[in-house]
Tab-separated table of C-alpha atoms and ligand atoms in Angstrom:
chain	number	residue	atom	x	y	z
A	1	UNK	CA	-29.660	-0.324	1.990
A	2	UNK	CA	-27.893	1.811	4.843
A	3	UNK	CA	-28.118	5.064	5.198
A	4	UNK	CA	-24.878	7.600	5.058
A	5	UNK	CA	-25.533	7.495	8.412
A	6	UNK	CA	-23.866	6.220	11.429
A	7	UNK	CA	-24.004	2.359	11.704
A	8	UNK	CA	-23.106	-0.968	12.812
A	9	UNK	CA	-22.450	-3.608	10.032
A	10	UNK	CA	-22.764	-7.469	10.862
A	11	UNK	CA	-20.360	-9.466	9.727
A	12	UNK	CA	-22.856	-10.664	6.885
A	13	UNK	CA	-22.539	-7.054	5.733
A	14	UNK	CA	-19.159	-6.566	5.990
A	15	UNK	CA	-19.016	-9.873	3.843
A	16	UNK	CA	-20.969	-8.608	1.229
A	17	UNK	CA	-18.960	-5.084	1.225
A	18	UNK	CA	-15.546	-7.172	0.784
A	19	UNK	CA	-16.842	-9.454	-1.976
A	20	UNK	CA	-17.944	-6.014	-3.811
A	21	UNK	CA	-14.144	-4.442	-3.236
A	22	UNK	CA	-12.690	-8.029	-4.203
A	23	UNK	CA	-14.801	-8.188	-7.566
A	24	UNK	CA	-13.997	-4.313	-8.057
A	25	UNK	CA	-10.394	-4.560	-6.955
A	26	UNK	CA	-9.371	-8.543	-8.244
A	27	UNK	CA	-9.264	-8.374	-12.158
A	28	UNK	CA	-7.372	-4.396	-11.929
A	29	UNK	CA	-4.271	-6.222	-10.161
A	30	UNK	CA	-5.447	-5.058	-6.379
A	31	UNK	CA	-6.149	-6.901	-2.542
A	32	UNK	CA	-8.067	-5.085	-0.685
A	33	UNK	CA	-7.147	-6.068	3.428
A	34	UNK	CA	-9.936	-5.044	6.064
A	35	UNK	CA	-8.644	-3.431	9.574
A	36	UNK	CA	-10.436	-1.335	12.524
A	37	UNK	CA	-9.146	1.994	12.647
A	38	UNK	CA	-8.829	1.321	16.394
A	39	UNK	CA	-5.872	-1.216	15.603
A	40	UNK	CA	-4.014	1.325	13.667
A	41	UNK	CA	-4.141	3.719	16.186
A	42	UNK	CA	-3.155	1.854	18.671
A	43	UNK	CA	0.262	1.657	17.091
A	44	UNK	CA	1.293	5.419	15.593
A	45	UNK	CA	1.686	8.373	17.284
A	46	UNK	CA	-1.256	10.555	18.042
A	47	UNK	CA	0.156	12.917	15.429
A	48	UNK	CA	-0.657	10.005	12.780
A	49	UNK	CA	-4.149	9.352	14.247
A	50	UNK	CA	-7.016	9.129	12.245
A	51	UNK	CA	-9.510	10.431	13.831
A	52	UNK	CA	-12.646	8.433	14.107
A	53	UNK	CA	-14.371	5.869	16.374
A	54	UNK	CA	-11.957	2.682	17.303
A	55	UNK	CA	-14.454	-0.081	15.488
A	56	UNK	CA	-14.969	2.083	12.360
A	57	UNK	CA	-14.477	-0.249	9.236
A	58	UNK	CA	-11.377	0.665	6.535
A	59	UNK	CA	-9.492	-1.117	3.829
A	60	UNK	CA	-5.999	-1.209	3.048
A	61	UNK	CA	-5.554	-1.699	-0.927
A	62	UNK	CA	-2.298	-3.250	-2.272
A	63	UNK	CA	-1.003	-3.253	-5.626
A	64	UNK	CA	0.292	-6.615	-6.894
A	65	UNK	CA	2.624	-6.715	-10.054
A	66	UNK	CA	0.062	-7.125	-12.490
A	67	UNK	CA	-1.482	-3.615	-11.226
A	68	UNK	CA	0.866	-1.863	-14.111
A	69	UNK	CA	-0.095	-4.151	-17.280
A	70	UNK	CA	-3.491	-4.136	-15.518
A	71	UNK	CA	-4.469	-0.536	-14.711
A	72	UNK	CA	-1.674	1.579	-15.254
A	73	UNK	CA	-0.992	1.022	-19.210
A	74	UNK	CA	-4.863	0.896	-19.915
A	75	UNK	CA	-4.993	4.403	-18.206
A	76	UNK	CA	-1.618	5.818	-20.002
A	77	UNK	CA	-3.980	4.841	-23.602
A	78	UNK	CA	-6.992	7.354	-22.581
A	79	UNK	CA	-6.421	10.200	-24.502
A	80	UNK	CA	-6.619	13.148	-21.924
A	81	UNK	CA	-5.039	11.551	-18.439
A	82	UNK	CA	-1.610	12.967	-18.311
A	83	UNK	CA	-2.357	16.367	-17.048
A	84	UNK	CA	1.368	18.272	-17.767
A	85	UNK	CA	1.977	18.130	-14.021
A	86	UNK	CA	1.791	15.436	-11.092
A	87	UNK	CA	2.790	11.953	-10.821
A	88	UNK	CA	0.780	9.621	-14.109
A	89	UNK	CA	0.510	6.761	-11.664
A	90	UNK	CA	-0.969	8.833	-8.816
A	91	UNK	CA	-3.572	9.852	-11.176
A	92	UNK	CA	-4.114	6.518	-12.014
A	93	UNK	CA	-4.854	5.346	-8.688
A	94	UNK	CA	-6.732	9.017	-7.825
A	95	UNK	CA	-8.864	7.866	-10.276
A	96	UNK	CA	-9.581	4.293	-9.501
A	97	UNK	CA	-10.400	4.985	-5.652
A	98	UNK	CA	-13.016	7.521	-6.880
A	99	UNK	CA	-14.213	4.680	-8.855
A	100	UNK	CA	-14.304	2.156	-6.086
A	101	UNK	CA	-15.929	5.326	-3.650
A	102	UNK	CA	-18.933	5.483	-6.886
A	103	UNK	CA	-19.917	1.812	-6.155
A	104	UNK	CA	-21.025	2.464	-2.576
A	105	UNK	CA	-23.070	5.754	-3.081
A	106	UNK	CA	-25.021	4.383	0.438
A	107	UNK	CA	-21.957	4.942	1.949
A	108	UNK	CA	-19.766	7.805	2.712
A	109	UNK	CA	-16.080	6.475	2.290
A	110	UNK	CA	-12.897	8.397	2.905
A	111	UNK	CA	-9.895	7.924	0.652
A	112	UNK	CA	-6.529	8.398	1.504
A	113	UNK	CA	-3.527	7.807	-0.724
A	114	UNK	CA	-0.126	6.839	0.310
A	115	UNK	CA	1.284	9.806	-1.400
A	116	UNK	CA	-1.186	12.458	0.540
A	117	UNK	CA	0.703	14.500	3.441
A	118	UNK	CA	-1.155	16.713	5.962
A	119	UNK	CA	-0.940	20.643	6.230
A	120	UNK	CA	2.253	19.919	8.335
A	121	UNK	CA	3.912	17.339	5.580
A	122	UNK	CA	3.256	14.224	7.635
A	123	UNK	CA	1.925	10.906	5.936
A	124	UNK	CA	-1.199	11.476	6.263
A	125	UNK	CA	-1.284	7.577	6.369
A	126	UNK	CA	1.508	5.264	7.150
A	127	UNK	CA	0.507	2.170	5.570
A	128	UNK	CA	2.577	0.000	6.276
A	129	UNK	CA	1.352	0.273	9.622
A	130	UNK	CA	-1.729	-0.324	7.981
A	131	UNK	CA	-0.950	-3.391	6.221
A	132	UNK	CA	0.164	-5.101	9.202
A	133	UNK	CA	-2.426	-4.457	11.329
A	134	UNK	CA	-4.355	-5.803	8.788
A	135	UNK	CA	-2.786	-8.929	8.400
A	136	UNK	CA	-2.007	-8.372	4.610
A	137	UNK	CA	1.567	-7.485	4.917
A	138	UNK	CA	4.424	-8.259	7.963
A	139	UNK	CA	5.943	-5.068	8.720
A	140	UNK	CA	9.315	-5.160	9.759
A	141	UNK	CA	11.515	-2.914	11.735
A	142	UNK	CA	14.585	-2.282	13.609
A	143	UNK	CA	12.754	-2.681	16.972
A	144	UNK	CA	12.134	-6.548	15.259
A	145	UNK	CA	15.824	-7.084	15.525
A	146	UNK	CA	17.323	-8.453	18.435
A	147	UNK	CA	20.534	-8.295	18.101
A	148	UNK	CA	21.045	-4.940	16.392
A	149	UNK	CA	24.295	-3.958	14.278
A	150	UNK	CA	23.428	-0.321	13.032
A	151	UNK	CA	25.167	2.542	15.031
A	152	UNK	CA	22.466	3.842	17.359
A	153	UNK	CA	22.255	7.054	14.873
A	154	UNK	CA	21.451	5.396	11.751
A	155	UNK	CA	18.553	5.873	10.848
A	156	UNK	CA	17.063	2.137	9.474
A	157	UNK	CA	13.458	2.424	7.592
A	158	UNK	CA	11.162	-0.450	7.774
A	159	UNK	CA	9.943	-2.636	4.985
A	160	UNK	CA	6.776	-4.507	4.304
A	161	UNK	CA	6.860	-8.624	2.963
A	162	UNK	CA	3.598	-9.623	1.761
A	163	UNK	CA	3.345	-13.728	1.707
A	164	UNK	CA	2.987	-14.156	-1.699
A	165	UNK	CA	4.878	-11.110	-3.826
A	166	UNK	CA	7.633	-10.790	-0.987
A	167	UNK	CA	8.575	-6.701	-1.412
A	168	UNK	CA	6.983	-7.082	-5.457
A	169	UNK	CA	3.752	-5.100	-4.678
A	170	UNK	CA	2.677	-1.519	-3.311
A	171	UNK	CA	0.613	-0.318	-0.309
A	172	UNK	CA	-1.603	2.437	-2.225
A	173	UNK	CA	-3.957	3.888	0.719
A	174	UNK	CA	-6.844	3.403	2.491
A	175	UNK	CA	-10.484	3.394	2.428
A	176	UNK	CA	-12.056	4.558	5.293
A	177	UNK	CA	-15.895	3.758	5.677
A	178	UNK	CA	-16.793	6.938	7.854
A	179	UNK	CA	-19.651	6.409	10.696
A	180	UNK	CA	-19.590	2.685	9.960
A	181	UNK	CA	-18.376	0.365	12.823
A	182	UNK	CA	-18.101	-3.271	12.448
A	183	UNK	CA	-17.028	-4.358	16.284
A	184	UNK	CA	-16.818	-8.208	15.380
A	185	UNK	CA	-14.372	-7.713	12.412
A	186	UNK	CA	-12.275	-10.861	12.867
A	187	UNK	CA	-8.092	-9.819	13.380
A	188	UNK	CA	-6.281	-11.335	11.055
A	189	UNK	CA	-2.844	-11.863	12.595
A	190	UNK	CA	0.332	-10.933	10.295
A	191	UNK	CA	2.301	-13.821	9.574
A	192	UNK	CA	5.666	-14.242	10.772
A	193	UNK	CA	7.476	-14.273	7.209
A	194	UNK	CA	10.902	-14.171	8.071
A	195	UNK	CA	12.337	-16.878	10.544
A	196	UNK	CA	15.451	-15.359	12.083
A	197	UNK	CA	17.027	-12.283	13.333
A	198	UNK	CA	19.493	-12.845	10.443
A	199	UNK	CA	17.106	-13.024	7.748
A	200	UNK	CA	15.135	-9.646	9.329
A	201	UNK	CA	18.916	-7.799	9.291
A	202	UNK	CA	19.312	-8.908	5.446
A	203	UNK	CA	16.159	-7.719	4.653
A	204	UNK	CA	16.308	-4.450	6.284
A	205	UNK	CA	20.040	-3.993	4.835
A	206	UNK	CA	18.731	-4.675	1.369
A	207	UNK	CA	16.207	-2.381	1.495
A	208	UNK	CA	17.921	0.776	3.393
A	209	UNK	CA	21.632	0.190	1.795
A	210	UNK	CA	20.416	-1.086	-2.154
A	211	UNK	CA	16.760	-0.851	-2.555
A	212	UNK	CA	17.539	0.406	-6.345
A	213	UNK	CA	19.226	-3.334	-7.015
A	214	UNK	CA	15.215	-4.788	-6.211
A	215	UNK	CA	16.733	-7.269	-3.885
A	216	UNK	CA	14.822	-6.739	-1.210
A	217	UNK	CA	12.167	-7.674	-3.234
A	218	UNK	CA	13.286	-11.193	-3.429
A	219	UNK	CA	14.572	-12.150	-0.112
A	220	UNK	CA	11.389	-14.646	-0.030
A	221	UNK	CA	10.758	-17.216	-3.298
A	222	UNK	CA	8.010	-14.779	-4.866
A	223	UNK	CA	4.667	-16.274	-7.033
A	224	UNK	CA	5.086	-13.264	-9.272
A	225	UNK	CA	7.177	-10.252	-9.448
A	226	UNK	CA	7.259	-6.786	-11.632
A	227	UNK	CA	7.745	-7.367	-15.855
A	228	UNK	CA	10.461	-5.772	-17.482
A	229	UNK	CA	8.651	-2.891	-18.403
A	230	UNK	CA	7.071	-2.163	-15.092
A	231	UNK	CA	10.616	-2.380	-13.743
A	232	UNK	CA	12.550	-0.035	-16.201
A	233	UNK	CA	9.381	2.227	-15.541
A	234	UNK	CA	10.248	2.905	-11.906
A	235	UNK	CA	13.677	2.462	-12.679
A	236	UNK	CA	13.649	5.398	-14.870
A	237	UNK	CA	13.470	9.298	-13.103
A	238	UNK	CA	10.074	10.640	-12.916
A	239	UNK	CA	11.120	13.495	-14.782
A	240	UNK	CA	12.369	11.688	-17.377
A	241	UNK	CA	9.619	8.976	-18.119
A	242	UNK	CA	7.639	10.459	-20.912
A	243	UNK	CA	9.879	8.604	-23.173
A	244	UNK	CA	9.026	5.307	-21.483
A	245	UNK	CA	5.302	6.141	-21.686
A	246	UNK	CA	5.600	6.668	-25.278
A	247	UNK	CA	6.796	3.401	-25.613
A	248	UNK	CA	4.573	1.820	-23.206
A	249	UNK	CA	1.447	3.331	-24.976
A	250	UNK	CA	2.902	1.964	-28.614
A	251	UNK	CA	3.358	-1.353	-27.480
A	252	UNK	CA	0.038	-1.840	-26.013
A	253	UNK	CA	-1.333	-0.174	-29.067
A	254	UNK	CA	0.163	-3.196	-31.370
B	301	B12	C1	8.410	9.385	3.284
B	301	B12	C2	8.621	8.090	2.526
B	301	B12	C3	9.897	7.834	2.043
B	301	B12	C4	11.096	8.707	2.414
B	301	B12	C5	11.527	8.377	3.861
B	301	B12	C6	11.417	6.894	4.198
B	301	B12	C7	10.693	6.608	5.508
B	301	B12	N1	10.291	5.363	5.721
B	301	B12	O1	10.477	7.466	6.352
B	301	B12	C8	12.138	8.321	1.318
B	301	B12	C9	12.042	9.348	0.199
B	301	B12	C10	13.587	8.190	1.776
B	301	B12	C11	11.566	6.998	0.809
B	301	B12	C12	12.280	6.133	0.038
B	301	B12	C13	11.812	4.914	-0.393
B	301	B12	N2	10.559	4.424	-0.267
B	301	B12	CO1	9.179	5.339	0.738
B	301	B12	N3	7.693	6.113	1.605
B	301	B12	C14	7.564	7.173	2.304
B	301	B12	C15	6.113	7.321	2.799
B	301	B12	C16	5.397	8.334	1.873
B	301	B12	C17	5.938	7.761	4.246
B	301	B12	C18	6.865	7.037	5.231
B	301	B12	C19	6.951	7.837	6.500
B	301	B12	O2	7.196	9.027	6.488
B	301	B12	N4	6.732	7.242	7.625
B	301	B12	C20	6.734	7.943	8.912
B	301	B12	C21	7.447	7.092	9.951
B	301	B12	C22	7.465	7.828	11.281
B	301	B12	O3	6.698	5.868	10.037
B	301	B12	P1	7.318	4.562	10.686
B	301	B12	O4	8.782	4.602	10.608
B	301	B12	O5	6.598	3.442	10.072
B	301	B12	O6	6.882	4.727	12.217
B	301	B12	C23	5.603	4.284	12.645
B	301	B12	C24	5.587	2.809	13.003
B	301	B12	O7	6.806	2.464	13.635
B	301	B12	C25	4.422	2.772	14.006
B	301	B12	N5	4.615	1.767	15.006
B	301	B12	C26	5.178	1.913	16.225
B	301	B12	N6	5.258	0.735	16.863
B	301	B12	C27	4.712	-0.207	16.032
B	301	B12	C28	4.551	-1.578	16.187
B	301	B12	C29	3.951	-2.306	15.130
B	301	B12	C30	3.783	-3.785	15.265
B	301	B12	C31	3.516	-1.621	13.948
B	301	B12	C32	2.877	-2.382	12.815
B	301	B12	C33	3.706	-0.239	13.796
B	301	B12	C34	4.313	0.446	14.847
B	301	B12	O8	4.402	4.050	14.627
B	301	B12	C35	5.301	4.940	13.993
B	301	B12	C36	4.627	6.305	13.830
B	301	B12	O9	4.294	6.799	15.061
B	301	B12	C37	5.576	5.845	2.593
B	301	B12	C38	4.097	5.782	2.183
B	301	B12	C39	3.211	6.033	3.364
B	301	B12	N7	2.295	6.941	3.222
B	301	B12	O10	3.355	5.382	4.415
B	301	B12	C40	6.502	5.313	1.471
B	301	B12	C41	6.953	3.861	1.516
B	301	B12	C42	7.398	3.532	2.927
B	301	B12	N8	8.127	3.835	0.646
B	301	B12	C43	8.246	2.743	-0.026
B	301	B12	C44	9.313	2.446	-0.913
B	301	B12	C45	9.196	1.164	-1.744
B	301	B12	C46	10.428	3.278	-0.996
B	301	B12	C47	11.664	3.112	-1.894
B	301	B12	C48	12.156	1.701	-2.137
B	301	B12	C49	11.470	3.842	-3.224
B	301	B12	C50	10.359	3.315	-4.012
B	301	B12	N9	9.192	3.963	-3.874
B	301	B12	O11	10.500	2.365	-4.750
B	301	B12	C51	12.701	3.961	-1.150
B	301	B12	C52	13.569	3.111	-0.205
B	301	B12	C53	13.884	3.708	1.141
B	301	B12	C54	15.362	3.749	1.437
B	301	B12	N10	16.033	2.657	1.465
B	301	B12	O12	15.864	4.810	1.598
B	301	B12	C55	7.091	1.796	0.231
B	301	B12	C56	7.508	0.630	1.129
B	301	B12	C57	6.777	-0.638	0.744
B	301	B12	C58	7.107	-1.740	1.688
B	301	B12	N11	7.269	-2.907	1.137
B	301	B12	O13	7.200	-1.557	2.879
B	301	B12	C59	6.026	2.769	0.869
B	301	B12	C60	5.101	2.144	1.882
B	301	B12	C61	5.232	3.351	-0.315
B	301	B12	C62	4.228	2.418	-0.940
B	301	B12	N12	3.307	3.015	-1.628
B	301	B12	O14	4.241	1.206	-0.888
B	301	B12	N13	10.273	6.814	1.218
């Protein structure tokens, strides 16, 4: 076993820690996608740094659809999880990275949440960086285009397509495996989803100009995409979703 020490895994142990996140992570309705810190920082801004050694291991976890009938509902039915304030799915997924962090107590594993901001209200993690760097998701921007139609002032977000879900699925955090370096971690290159500069302008149209019509979602033929309920769910304000909980809890009670 290693120690919560500083250390060097072999590829045979970084196998056996991604089978143990894919058997942990798999039946819940999560991927788990492994990436060298070094890779991300390479790409953000030193303000968006995380600070540790280039070759230190982490994990990107995505949500899939199946995440909400999965996890979600099952944690809406225990008894005392909606604490009166704070976000019922952020809980949710609070809770299931501390549950994933309990299954390594050899190691000591940093988790950070895509909802988590910094003392100065940054991200602390941009994951869709993240996800492309490791190979999980493409990551398109407006530096992708080239032939750009946006007034140079507009301000165009990017968007994530994962291969098999399209823009159906979530990029929840990171774990980080602190003092543990894995320097022959393969790079898994992102695919090149989209074909054209056309097809990159739809996308990013759909999703900055009518992300609340989900057709961003579907600008690739999708294996499986978000039920009805998971859809009226984040359809609904999150003020005003007790109502839909209710429900939610009923039906999975009958
Ligand atoms: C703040 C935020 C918002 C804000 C601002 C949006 C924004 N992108 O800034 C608001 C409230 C508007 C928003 C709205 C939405 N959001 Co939002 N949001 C975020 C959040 C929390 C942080 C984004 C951020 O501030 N980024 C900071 C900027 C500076 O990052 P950046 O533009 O990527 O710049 C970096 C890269 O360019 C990188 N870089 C530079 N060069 C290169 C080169 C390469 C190759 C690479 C890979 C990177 C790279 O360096 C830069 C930093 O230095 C993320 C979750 C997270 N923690 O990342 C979700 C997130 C981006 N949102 C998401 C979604 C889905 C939405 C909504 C559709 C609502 C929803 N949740 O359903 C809407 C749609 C947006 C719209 N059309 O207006 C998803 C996107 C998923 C995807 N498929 O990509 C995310 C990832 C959340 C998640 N859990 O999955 N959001």
């Amino acid at each position: 076993m290693l120690e919560k020490t500083e250390s060097i895994v072999s590829l045979e142990d970084f196998s056996k820690i991604k089978s143990k996140l894919d058997l942990l992570l798999s039946p819940n309705g999560f991927e788990c996608h492994p990436f060298k810190v070094g890779w991300y920082n390479d790409h953000v801004a030193e303000s968006f740094h995380l600070e540790y050694q280039p070759d230190t291991l982490a994990f990107v976890i995505i949500s899939i659809p199946s995440m909400f009938e999965k996890t979600f509902i099952p944690y809406l039915l225990e008894a005392d999880c909606l604490r009166p304030q704070g976000d019922p799915l952020d809980q949710c997924m609070v809770k299931h990275f501390s549950g994933i962090k309990e299954e390594f107590p050899s190691y000591d594993i940093t988790t950070i949440h895509d909802f988590e901001l910094t003392a100065n209200r940054r991200p602390r993690i941009l994951v869709q960086t993240a996800g492309h760097v490791s190979g999980a998701v493409r990551y398109y921007q407006r530096k992708d285009v080239k032939s750009d139609p946006w007034d140079e002032k507009k301000k165009i977000f990017g968007v994530c397509l994962h291969p098999r879900y399209g823009g159906w699925f979530a990029l929840r955090g990171v774990l980080i495996f602190s003092g543990v370096t894995c320097p022959d971690l393969p790079r898994q290159p992102s695919s090149d989803i989209l074909k054209t500069d056309d097809e990159i302008i739809e996308l990013l149209r759909r999703y900055n100009e009518h992300w609340e019509d989900w057709s961003f979602r579907d600008i690739i033929p999708v294996e499986e995409r978000y039920s009805k309920n998971q859809m009226d769910y984040f359809s609904t304000k999150p003020s005003e979703r007790m109502d839909i909980i209710d429900s939610l809890k009923n039906l999975a009670k009958n």
